[in-house]
Coordinates of C-alpha atoms and ligand atoms in Angstrom, one line a residue:
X1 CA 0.0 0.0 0.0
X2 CA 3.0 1.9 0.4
X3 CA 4.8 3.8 -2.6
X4 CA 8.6 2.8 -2.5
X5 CA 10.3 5.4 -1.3
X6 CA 14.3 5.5 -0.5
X7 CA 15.6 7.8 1.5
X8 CA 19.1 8.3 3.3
X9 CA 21.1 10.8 4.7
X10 CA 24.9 11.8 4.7
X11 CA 26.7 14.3 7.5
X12 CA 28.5 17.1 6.3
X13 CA 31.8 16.5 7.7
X14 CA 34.3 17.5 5.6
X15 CA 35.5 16.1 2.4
X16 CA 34.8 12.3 1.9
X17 CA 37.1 9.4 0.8
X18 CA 36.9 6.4 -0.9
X19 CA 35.4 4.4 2.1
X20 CA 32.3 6.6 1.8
X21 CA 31.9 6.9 -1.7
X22 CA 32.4 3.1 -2.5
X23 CA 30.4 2.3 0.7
X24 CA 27.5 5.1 0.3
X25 CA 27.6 7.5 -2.6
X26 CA 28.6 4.6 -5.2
X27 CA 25.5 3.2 -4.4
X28 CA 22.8 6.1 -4.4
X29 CA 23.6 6.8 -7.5
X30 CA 23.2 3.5 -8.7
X31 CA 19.7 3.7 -7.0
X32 CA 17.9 6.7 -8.3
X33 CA 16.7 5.3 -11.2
X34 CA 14.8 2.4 -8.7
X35 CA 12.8 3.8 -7.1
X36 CA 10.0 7.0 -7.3
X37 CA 12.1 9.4 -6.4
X38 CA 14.7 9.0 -3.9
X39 CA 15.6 11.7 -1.2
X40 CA 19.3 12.2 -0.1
X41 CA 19.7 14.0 3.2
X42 CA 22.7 16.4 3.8
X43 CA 22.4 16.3 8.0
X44 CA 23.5 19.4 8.8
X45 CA 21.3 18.9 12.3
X46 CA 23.5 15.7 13.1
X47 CA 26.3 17.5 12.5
X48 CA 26.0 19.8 15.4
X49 CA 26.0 16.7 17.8
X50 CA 29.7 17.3 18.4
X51 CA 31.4 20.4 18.6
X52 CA 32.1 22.3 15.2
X53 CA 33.1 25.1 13.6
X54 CA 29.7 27.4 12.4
X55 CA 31.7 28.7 9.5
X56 CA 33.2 25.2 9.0
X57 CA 29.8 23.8 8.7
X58 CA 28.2 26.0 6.4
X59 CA 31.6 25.2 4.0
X60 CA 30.7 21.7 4.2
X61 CA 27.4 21.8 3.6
X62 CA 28.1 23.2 0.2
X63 CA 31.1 21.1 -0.3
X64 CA 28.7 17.9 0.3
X65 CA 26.5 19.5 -2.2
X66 CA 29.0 19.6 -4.7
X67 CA 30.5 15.9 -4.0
X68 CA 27.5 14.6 -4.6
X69 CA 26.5 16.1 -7.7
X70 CA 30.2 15.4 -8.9
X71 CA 29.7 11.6 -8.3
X72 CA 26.4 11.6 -10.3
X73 CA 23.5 12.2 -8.0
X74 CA 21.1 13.8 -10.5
X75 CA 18.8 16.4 -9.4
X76 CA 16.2 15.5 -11.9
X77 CA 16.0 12.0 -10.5
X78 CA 16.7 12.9 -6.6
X79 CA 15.6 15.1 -3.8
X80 CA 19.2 17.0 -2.5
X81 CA 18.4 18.8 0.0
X82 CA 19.4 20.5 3.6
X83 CA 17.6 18.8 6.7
X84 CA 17.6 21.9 8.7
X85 CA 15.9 23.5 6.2
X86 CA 12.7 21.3 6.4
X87 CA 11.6 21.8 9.9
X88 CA 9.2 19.3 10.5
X89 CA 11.9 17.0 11.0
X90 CA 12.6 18.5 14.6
X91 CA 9.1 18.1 15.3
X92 CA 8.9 14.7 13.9
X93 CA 11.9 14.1 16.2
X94 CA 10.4 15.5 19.4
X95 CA 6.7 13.7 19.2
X96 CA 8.9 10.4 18.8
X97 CA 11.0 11.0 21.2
X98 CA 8.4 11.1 23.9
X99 CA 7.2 7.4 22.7
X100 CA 11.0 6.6 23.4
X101 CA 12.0 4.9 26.7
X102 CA 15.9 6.3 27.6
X103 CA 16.2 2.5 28.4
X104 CA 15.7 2.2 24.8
X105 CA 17.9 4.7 23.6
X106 CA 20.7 3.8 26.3
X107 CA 21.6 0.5 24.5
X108 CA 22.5 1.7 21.2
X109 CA 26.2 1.4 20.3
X110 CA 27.5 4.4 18.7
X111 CA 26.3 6.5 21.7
X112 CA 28.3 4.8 23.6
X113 CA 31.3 5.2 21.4
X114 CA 30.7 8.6 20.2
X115 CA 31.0 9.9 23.8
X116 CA 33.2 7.5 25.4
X117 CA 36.1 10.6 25.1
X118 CA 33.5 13.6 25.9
X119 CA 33.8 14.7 29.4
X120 CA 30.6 16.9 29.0
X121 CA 28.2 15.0 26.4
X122 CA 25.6 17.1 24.8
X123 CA 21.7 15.7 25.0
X124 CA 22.3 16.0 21.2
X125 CA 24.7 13.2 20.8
X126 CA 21.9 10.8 23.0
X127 CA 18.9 11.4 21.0
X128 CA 20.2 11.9 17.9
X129 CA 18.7 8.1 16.8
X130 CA 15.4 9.9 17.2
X131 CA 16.2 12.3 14.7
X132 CA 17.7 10.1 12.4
X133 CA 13.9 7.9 12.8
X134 CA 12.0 11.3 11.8
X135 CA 14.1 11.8 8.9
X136 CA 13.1 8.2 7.5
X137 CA 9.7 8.4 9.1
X138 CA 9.0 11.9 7.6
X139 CA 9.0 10.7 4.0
X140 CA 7.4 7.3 5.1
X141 CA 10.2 5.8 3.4
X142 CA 10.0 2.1 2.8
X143 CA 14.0 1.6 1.7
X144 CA 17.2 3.1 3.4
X145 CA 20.4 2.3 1.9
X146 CA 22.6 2.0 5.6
X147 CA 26.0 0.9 6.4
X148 CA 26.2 -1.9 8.7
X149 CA 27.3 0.5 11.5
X150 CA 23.8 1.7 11.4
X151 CA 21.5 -1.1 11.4
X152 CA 20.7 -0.9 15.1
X153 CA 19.7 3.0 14.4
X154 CA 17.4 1.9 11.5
X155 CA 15.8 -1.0 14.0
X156 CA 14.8 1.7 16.5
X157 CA 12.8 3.7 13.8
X158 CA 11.4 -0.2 12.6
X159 CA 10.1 -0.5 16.7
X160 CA 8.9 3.4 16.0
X161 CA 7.3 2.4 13.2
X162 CA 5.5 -0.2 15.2
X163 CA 4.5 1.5 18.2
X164 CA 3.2 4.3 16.1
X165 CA 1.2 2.4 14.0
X166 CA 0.1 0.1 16.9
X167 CA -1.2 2.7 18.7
X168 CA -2.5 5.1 16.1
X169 CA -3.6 3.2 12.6
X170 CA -1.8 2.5 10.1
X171 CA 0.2 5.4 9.1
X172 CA 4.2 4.5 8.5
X173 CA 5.5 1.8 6.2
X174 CA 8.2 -0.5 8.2
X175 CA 11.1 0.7 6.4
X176 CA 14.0 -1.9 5.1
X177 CA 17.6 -1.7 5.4
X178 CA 19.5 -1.8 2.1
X179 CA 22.7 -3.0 3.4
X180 CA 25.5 -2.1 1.5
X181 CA 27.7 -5.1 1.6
X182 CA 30.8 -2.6 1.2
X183 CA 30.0 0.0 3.9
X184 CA 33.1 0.0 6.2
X185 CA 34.9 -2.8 4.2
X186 CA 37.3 -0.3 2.7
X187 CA 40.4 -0.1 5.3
X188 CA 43.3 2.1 6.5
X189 CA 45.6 2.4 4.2
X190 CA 48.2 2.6 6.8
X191 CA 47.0 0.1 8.9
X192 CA 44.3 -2.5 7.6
X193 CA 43.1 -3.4 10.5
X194 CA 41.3 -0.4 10.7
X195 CA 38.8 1.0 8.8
X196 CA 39.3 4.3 6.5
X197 CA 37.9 6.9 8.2
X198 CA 37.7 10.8 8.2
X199 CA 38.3 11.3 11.9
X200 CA 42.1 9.6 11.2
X201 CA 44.6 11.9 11.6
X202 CA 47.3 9.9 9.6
X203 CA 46.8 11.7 6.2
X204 CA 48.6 9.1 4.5
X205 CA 45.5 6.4 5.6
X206 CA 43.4 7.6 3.3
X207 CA 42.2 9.1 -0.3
X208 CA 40.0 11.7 -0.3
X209 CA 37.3 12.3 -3.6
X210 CA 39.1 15.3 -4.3
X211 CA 43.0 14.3 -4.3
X212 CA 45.4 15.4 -6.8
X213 CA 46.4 11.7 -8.9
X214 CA 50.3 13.0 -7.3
X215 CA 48.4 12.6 -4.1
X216 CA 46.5 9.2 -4.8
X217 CA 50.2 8.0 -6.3
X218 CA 51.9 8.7 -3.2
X219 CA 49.5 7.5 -0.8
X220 CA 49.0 4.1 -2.6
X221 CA 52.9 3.7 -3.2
X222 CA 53.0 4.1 0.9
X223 CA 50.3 1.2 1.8
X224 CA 51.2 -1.0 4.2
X225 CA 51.4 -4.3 2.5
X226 CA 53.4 -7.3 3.7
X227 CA 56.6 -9.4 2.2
X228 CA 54.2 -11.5 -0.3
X229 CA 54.8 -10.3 -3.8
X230 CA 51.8 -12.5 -5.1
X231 CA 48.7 -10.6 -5.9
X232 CA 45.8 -12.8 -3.7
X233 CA 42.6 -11.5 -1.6
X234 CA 42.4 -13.0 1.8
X235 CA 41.3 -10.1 4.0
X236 CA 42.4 -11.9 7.1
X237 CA 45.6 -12.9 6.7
X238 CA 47.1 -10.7 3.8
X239 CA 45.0 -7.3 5.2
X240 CA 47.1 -4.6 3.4
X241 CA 47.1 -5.9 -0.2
X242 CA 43.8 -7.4 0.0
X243 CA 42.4 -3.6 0.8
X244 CA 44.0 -2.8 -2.6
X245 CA 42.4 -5.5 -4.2
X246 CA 39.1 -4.9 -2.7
X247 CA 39.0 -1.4 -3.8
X248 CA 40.3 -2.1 -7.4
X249 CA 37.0 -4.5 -7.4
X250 CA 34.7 -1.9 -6.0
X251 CA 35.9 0.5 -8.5
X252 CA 35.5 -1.7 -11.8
X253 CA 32.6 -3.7 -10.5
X254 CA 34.5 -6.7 -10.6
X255 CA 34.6 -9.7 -7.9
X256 CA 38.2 -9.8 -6.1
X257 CA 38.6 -13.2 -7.7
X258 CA 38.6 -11.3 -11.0
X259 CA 40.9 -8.9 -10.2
X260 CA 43.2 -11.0 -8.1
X261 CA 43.0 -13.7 -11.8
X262 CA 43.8 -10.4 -13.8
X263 CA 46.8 -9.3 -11.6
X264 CA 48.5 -12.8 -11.9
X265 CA 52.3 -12.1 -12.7
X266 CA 52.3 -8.4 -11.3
X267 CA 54.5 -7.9 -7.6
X268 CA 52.7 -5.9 -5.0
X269 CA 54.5 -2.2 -6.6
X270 CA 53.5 -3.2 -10.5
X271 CA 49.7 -3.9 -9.1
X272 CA 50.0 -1.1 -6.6
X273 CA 50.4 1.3 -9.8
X274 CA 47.9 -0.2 -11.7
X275 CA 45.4 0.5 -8.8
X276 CA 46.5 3.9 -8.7
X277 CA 46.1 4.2 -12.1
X278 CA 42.5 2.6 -11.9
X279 CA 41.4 4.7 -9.2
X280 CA 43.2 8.2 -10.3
X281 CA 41.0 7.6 -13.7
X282 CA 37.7 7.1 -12.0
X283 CA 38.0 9.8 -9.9
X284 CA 39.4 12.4 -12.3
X285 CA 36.0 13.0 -13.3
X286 CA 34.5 13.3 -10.4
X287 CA 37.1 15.6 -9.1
X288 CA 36.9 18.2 -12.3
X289 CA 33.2 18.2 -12.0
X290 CA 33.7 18.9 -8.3
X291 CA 36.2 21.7 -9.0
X292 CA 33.5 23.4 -11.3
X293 CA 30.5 23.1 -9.1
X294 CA 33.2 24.6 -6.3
X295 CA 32.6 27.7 -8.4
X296 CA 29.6 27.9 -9.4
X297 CA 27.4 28.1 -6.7
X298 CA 24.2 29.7 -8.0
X299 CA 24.3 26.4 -9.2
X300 CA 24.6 24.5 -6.4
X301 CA 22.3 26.8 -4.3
X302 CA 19.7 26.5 -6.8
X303 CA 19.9 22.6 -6.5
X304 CA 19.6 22.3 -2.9
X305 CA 16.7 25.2 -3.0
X306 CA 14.8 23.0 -5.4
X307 CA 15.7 20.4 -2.7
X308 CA 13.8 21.8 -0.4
X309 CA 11.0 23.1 -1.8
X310 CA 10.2 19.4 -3.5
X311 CA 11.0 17.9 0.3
X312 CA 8.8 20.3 2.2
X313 CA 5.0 19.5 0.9
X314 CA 6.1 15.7 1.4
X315 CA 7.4 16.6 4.9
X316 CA 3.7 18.6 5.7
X317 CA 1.6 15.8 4.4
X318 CA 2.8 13.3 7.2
X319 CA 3.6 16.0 9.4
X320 CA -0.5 16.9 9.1
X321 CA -1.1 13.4 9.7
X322 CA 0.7 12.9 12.7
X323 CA -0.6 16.1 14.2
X324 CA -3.9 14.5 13.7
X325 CA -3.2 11.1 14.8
X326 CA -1.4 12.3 18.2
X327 CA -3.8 15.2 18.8
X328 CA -2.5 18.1 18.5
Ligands
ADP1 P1 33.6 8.3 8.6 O1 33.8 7.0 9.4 O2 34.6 8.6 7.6 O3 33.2 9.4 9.5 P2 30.7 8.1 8.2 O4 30.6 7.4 9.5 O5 30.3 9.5 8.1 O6 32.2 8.0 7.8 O7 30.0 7.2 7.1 C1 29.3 7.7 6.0 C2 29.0 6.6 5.1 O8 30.2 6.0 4.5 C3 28.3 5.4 5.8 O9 27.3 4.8 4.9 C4 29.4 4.4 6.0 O10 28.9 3.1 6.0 C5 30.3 4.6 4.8 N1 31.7 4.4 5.1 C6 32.4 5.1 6.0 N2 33.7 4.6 6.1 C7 33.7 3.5 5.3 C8 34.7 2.6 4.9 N3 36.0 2.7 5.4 N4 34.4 1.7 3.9 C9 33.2 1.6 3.4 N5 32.2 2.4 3.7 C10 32.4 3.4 4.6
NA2 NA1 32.0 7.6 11.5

């Protein structure tokens, strides 16, 4: 009974790297033609759940903007736009929130790993998972692409789901996970056993969207490996060049088996150039297009304008709803 509807959400946290893009962006794009018409969420609210920089976050909000436009989200097939700028989201977040138990809330993992190094931690950072149900809820989105880090967040909007419905009529869809097999699979390039990130300070662990190919050549030429000069993918023993190999597959498309079959003969510094070389020429693109939208930001700011005003009337529909439903 329920249109399909995806919907997910990105933070604006500075400028992403390949972890994100193959584990998130990659796919979104891939998605838009699935589906009615999918909504992509820069989460400028979540953003503010740690301490930042105001004029830092307004940069990045853009900068996302740009990024994702570069990598081939297509305004004419999504929604881009600006949580904060859709208000109902907040309120969405609050009426939730007080069918929320802080039992409930108190068991989710990232909370607790999120402020395990905050002396003070804001109230933000705690109910954040609220928010993050309202934005799915909001759009009665049956589909959310997710990383596996997230899945617990998406099950506390699925028991939302339920108690709203339960107690007020049918009125949300349950929404699905769309795991993405590759979120968080892409490691450190400087050590393997963790995964890239963009709160690692070691530089040299990672390649951002935007990187120079002198850049990507040096970081790649740096990767920890190990003394094997065989090309082979076996994540758990071989971490380093299996990382390689597993982005070089995510990149083309192509199972590890297939790249590891096409690399036979090459020692780890010939198939460490020929990933650089694979991944400097898919991302060329993306990083000239990114450098143009970078200046040209009527563009951009008409994009996420449109954004909102094609988010909004979808965000007061249900919004009207609930204010029915809950009696207000
Ligand atoms: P970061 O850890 O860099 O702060 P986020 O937590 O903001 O990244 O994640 C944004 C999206 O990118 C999520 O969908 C997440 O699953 C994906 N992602 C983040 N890091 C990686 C990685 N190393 N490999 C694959 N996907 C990743
Ligand atoms: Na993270």
């Amino acid at each position: 009974i329920y249109t399909k509807r995806i919907f997910s959400g990105i933070q604006p946290t500075g400028s992403i790297h390949l972890g994100n893009y193959l584990g998130a962006i990659k796919e979104w794009v891939k998605l838009q033609g699935e589906a009615e018409c999918p909504l992509w969420s820069i989460v400028d609210l979540h953003a503010i759940t740690l301490p930042h920089d105001h004029e830092e976050l307004r940069k990045n909000i853009y900068q996302m903007a740009a990024t994702l436009l570069a990598c081939g989200i297509d305004p004419q097939k999504s929604i881009i736009f600006q949580q904060s700028t859709v208000s109902r989201h907040t309120e969405l977040a609050w009426t939730l929130g007080c069918m929320l138990t802080m039992k409930k809330l108190a068991l989710l993992p990232q909370f607790k790993e999120k402020s395990e190094t905050l002396k003070n931690i804001p109230v933000g950072l705690y109910i954040y998972p609220v928010l993050q149900s309202a934005d799915i809820l909001l759009y009665k989105a049956t589909d959310v692409p997710v990383g596996k880090d997230q899945l617990q967040h998406l099950h506390l909007a699925q028991h939302l789901v339920h108690f709203f419905n339960g107690k007020y009529g049918d009125t949300f869809p349950v929404p699905n996970p769309l795991i993405n097999e590759s979120s968080g699979s892409v490691k450190s390039l400087k050590d393997p056993s963790k995964k890239m990130s963009k709160s690692d300070n070691e530089k040299k662990s990672l390649i951002r969207l935007i990187d120079e190919p002198e850049i990507i050549r040096k970081t790649i030429k740096k990767a920890v490996t190990d003394f094997t000069s065989e090309i082979t993918y076996e994540p758990s023993s071989r971490p380093g060049v299996s990382n390689l190999v597993l982005i070089h597959s995510q990149m083309l498309d192509k199972s590890p088996e297939v790249i590891c079959k096409e690399a036979q003969g090459l020692n780890t510094v010939q198939y460490k150039s020929l990933v650089t070389d694979v991944i400097i020429e898919k991302l060329t693109p993306i990083r000239q297009e990114y450098i143009r939208l970078m200046s040209a930001p009527d563009y951009v700011n008409s994009v996420l304008k449109n954004g909102s005003l094609r988010a909004l009337p979808l965000a007061d529909k249900c919004w009207l709803e609930v204010r029915e439903k809950v009696g207000f």
